[in-house]
Amino acid sequence: MKYHIVLEKLCLCALKHKTEQIRSFDTKDEALQEAHEWAENLSNSFCGKHSFDVVAVDDNFVISVESGGFSEPCEI
């Protein structure tokens, strides 16, 4: 069984960086660890107009995209 991380929405920064929307892993623990690292990386490397958080959905993880990082909201 594969465990997946899904980036909920592709904001303009994600599109500009050609960020993939889904990553797959062999173990749930590996997926969870990568989901938190990925969300933190997105929060620190993008423009700061969004915040990213990890939400468990069944055996998978969704990185939610919320307006309100450390700048004004931009288009999603």
Backbone as a printed PyTorch tensor [residue, N CA C, xyz], in Angstrom:
tensor([[[  0.8340,  -1.1840,   0.0000],
         [  0.0000,   0.0000,   0.0000],
         [  0.8780,   1.2460,   0.0000]],

        [[  0.5110,   2.2170,  -0.8010],
         [  1.2220,   3.4970,  -0.8510],
         [  0.4850,   4.5230,  -0.0040]],

        [[  1.2370,   5.4330,   0.5880],
         [  0.7000,   6.5400,   1.3740],
         [  1.0320,   7.8190,   0.6170]],

        [[  0.0760,   8.7200,   0.5340],
         [  0.2430,   9.8870,  -0.3130],
         [  0.1760,  11.1850,   0.4810]],

        [[  0.9020,  12.1730,  -0.0330],
         [  0.8080,  13.5500,   0.4360],
         [  0.2650,  14.3390,  -0.7560]],

        [[ -0.7790,  15.0990,  -0.5160],
         [ -1.3840,  15.8840,  -1.5840],
         [ -1.3420,  17.3580,  -1.1890]],

        [[ -0.7870,  18.1620,  -2.0550],
         [ -0.8180,  19.6090,  -1.8650],
         [ -2.1980,  20.0710,  -2.3200]],

        [[ -2.9830,  20.5650,  -1.3620],
         [ -4.3910,  20.8780,  -1.5780],
         [ -4.6320,  21.7810,  -2.7840]],

        [[ -3.9090,  22.8770,  -2.8760],
         [ -4.0680,  23.8530,  -3.9580],
         [ -2.6890,  24.2790,  -4.4180]],

        [[ -2.6000,  24.6060,  -5.6820],
         [ -1.3500,  25.1440,  -6.2050],
         [ -1.4860,  26.6530,  -6.3160]],

        [[ -0.8810,  27.3810,  -5.3840],
         [ -0.8810,  28.8360,  -5.4400],
         [  0.0760,  29.2800,  -6.5510]],

        [[  0.1310,  30.5680,  -6.8000],
         [  0.9890,  31.0710,  -7.8740],
         [  2.4630,  30.7190,  -7.6560]],

        [[  2.9190,  30.7600,  -6.4120],
         [  4.3140,  30.3970,  -6.1320],
         [  4.5740,  28.9350,  -6.4780]],

        [[  3.6410,  28.0610,  -6.1340],
         [  3.7920,  26.6340,  -6.4410],
         [  3.8530,  26.4240,  -7.9500]],

        [[  3.0130,  27.1300,  -8.6700],
         [  3.0300,  27.0060, -10.1280],
         [  4.3380,  27.5270, -10.7100]],

        [[  4.8180,  28.6570, -10.2000],
         [  6.0770,  29.2330, -10.6920],
         [  7.2570,  28.2960, -10.4330]],

        [[  7.2310,  27.6010,  -9.2730],
         [  8.3140,  26.6830,  -8.9100],
         [  8.1030,  25.2810,  -9.4730]],

        [[  7.0180,  25.0940, -10.2500],
         [  6.6880,  23.7870, -10.8380],
         [  6.6530,  22.7030,  -9.7600]],

        [[  6.0040,  23.0270,  -8.6560],
         [  5.8830,  22.1160,  -7.5220],
         [  4.9180,  20.9940,  -7.8480]],

        [[  5.3240,  19.7680,  -7.5620],
         [  4.4190,  18.6400,  -7.7800],
         [  3.2840,  18.7100,  -6.7760]],

        [[  2.1620,  18.0860,  -7.0990],
         [  1.0060,  18.1680,  -6.2230],
         [  0.8400,  16.9110,  -5.3640]],

        [[  1.4420,  15.7950,  -5.7720],
         [  1.3070,  14.5430,  -5.0320],
         [  2.6730,  13.8890,  -4.8810]],

        [[  2.9300,  13.4020,  -3.6870],
         [  4.1210,  12.5870,  -3.4250],
         [  3.6470,  11.2890,  -2.7740]],

        [[  4.2970,  10.1760,  -3.1050],
         [  3.8890,   8.8680,  -2.5880],
         [  5.0420,   8.1910,  -1.8560]],

        [[  4.6820,   7.4350,  -0.8020],
         [  5.6750,   6.7710,   0.0460],
         [  5.2130,   5.3690,   0.4060]],

        [[  6.1730,   4.5270,   0.8000],
         [  5.8710,   3.1440,   1.1430],
         [  5.3540,   2.9750,   2.5640]],

        [[  5.7140,   3.9090,   3.4630],
         [  5.2540,   3.7860,   4.8480],
         [  4.5320,   5.0540,   5.2810]],

        [[  3.6000,   4.8810,   6.2060],
         [  2.8360,   6.0190,   6.7170],
         [  3.7340,   6.9700,   7.5030]],

        [[  4.6590,   6.4160,   8.2890],
         [  5.5770,   7.2570,   9.0610],
         [  6.4520,   8.1210,   8.1560]],

        [[  6.9360,   7.5300,   7.0790],
         [  7.7610,   8.2670,   6.1310],
         [  6.9410,   9.3850,   5.4800]],

        [[  5.7010,   9.0920,   5.1080],
         [  4.8310,  10.0980,   4.4970],
         [  4.5430,  11.2370,   5.4740]],

        [[  4.2720,  10.9030,   6.7260],
         [  3.9830,  11.9240,   7.7270],
         [  5.1840,  12.8370,   7.9450]],

        [[  6.3560,  12.2570,   8.0850],
         [  7.5660,  13.0540,   8.2890],
         [  7.8070,  13.9640,   7.0870]],

        [[  7.6930,  13.4200,   5.8840],
         [  7.9070,  14.2190,   4.6790],
         [  6.8490,  15.3080,   4.5420]],

        [[  5.6110,  15.0180,   4.9250],
         [  4.5400,  16.0180,   4.8420],
         [  4.8670,  17.2330,   5.6980]],

        [[  5.3380,  16.9930,   6.9200],
         [  5.6910,  18.1180,   7.7960],
         [  6.8950,  18.8930,   7.2560]],

        [[  7.8830,  18.1770,   6.7370],
         [  9.0540,  18.8480,   6.1720],
         [  8.6790,  19.6420,   4.9280]],

        [[  7.8160,  19.0760,   4.0930],
         [  7.3910,  19.7440,   2.8660],
         [  6.6020,  21.0120,   3.2000]],

        [[  5.6610,  20.9080,   4.1380],
         [  4.8580,  22.0740,   4.5390],
         [  5.7480,  23.1790,   5.0990]],

        [[  6.7140,  22.8130,   5.9120],
         [  7.6310,  23.8110,   6.4750],
         [  8.4620,  24.4610,   5.3700]],

        [[  8.9340,  23.6600,   4.4380],
         [  9.7210,  24.1840,   3.3200],
         [  8.8910,  25.1480,   2.4700]],

        [[  7.6390,  24.7790,   2.1950],
         [  6.7680,  25.6660,   1.4210],
         [  6.5610,  26.9880,   2.1580]],

        [[  6.3420,  26.9110,   3.4530],
         [  6.1240,  28.1180,   4.2520],
         [  7.3470,  29.0300,   4.2550]],

        [[  8.5350,  28.4280,   4.2410],
         [  9.7710,  29.2060,   4.3320],
         [ 10.3360,  29.6500,   2.9910]],

        [[  9.9710,  28.9770,   1.8990],
         [ 10.6100,  29.2940,   0.6260],
         [  9.7100,  30.0480,  -0.3470]],

        [[  8.4100,  30.0680,  -0.0840],
         [  7.5100,  30.7870,  -0.9740],
         [  7.3890,  32.2350,  -0.5040]],

        [[  6.4800,  32.9840,  -1.1170],
         [  6.3990,  34.4360,  -0.9090],
         [  5.8910,  34.8520,   0.4690]],

        [[  5.3490,  33.9300,   1.2470],
         [  4.8700,  34.2720,   2.5810],
         [  3.4350,  34.7300,   2.6230]],

        [[  2.7260,  34.6130,   1.5220],
         [  1.3340,  35.0440,   1.4820],
         [  0.3740,  33.9470,   1.9160]],

        [[  0.8830,  32.7450,   2.1230],
         [  0.0690,  31.6180,   2.5680],
         [  0.7710,  30.9070,   3.7130]],

        [[ -0.0200,  30.1820,   4.4690],
         [  0.5590,  29.2750,   5.4500],
         [  0.1660,  27.8690,   5.0380]],

        [[  0.9830,  26.8980,   5.3800],
         [  0.7850,  25.5160,   4.9890],
         [  0.7400,  24.6520,   6.2380]],

        [[ -0.2080,  23.7260,   6.2730],
         [ -0.3630,  22.8590,   7.4340],
         [ -0.6750,  21.4500,   6.9510]],

        [[ -0.3570,  20.4600,   7.7710],
         [ -0.5930,  19.0590,   7.4300],
         [ -1.8580,  18.5770,   8.1160]],

        [[ -2.7380,  17.9610,   7.3310],
         [ -3.9900,  17.4040,   7.8400],
         [ -4.0440,  15.9350,   7.4400]],

        [[ -4.2630,  15.0480,   8.4100],
         [ -4.4050,  13.6190,   8.1090],
         [ -5.8010,  13.3600,   7.5620]],

        [[ -5.8550,  12.6120,   6.4640],
         [ -7.1190,  12.2020,   5.8640],
         [ -7.0030,  10.7080,   5.6050]],

        [[ -7.6820,   9.9280,   6.4600],
         [ -7.5510,   8.4670,   6.4170],
         [ -6.0790,   8.1020,   6.5810]],

        [[ -5.5030,   7.3800,   5.6260],
         [ -4.0950,   6.9830,   5.7200],
         [ -3.1770,   7.8810,   4.9030]],

        [[ -3.6910,   9.0200,   4.4750],
         [ -2.9160,   9.9490,   3.6590],
         [ -2.8440,  11.3050,   4.3510]],

        [[ -2.1080,  12.2240,   3.7420],
         [ -1.9090,  13.5450,   4.3330],
         [ -2.1330,  14.6240,   3.2850]],

        [[ -2.8320,  15.6660,   3.6800],
         [ -3.0950,  16.8060,   2.8070],
         [ -2.3670,  18.0090,   3.3870]],

        [[ -1.6500,  18.7070,   2.5360],
         [ -1.0420,  19.9730,   2.9500],
         [ -2.0390,  21.0560,   2.5680]],

        [[ -2.6590,  21.6230,   3.5860],
         [ -3.6490,  22.6650,   3.3530],
         [ -2.9450,  23.9900,   3.1000]],

        [[ -3.5900,  24.8070,   2.2790],
         [ -3.0540,  26.1140,   1.9090],
         [ -4.0310,  27.1630,   2.4090]],

        [[ -3.5710,  28.0080,   3.3120],
         [ -4.4210,  29.0290,   3.9000],
         [ -3.8380,  30.4060,   3.6250]],

        [[ -4.6990,  31.3760,   3.4130],
         [ -4.2400,  32.7590,   3.2950],
         [ -3.7800,  33.2220,   4.6740]],

        [[ -2.8410,  34.1170,   4.6790],
         [ -2.4290,  34.6910,   5.9510],
         [ -1.0930,  34.2160,   6.4390]],

        [[ -0.1190,  34.1330,   5.5740],
         [  1.2370,  33.8840,   6.0090],
         [  1.7670,  35.1510,   6.6510]],

        [[  2.9400,  35.5910,   6.2710],
         [  3.4790,  36.8070,   6.8610],
         [  3.3860,  38.0080,   5.9230]],

        [[  2.5560,  37.8960,   4.8370],
         [  2.2870,  39.0200,   3.9300],
         [  0.7900,  39.0750,   3.6370]],

        [[  0.4190,  39.9440,   2.7190],
         [ -0.9830,  40.0430,   2.3000],
         [ -1.3450,  38.8260,   1.4460]],

        [[ -2.6050,  38.3660,   1.5060],
         [ -3.0360,  37.2220,   0.7060],
         [ -2.9010,  37.4770,  -0.7880]],

        [[ -2.5670,  36.4260,  -1.5380],
         [ -2.5140,  36.5290,  -2.9910],
         [ -3.4550,  35.4920,  -3.5740]],

        [[ -3.5170,  35.4030,  -4.8820],
         [ -4.4180,  34.4710,  -5.5390],
         [ -3.9640,  33.0350,  -5.3330]],

        [[ -4.9460,  32.1490,  -5.2010],
         [ -4.6520,  30.7150,  -5.1280],
         [ -5.0200,  30.1230,  -6.4630]]])
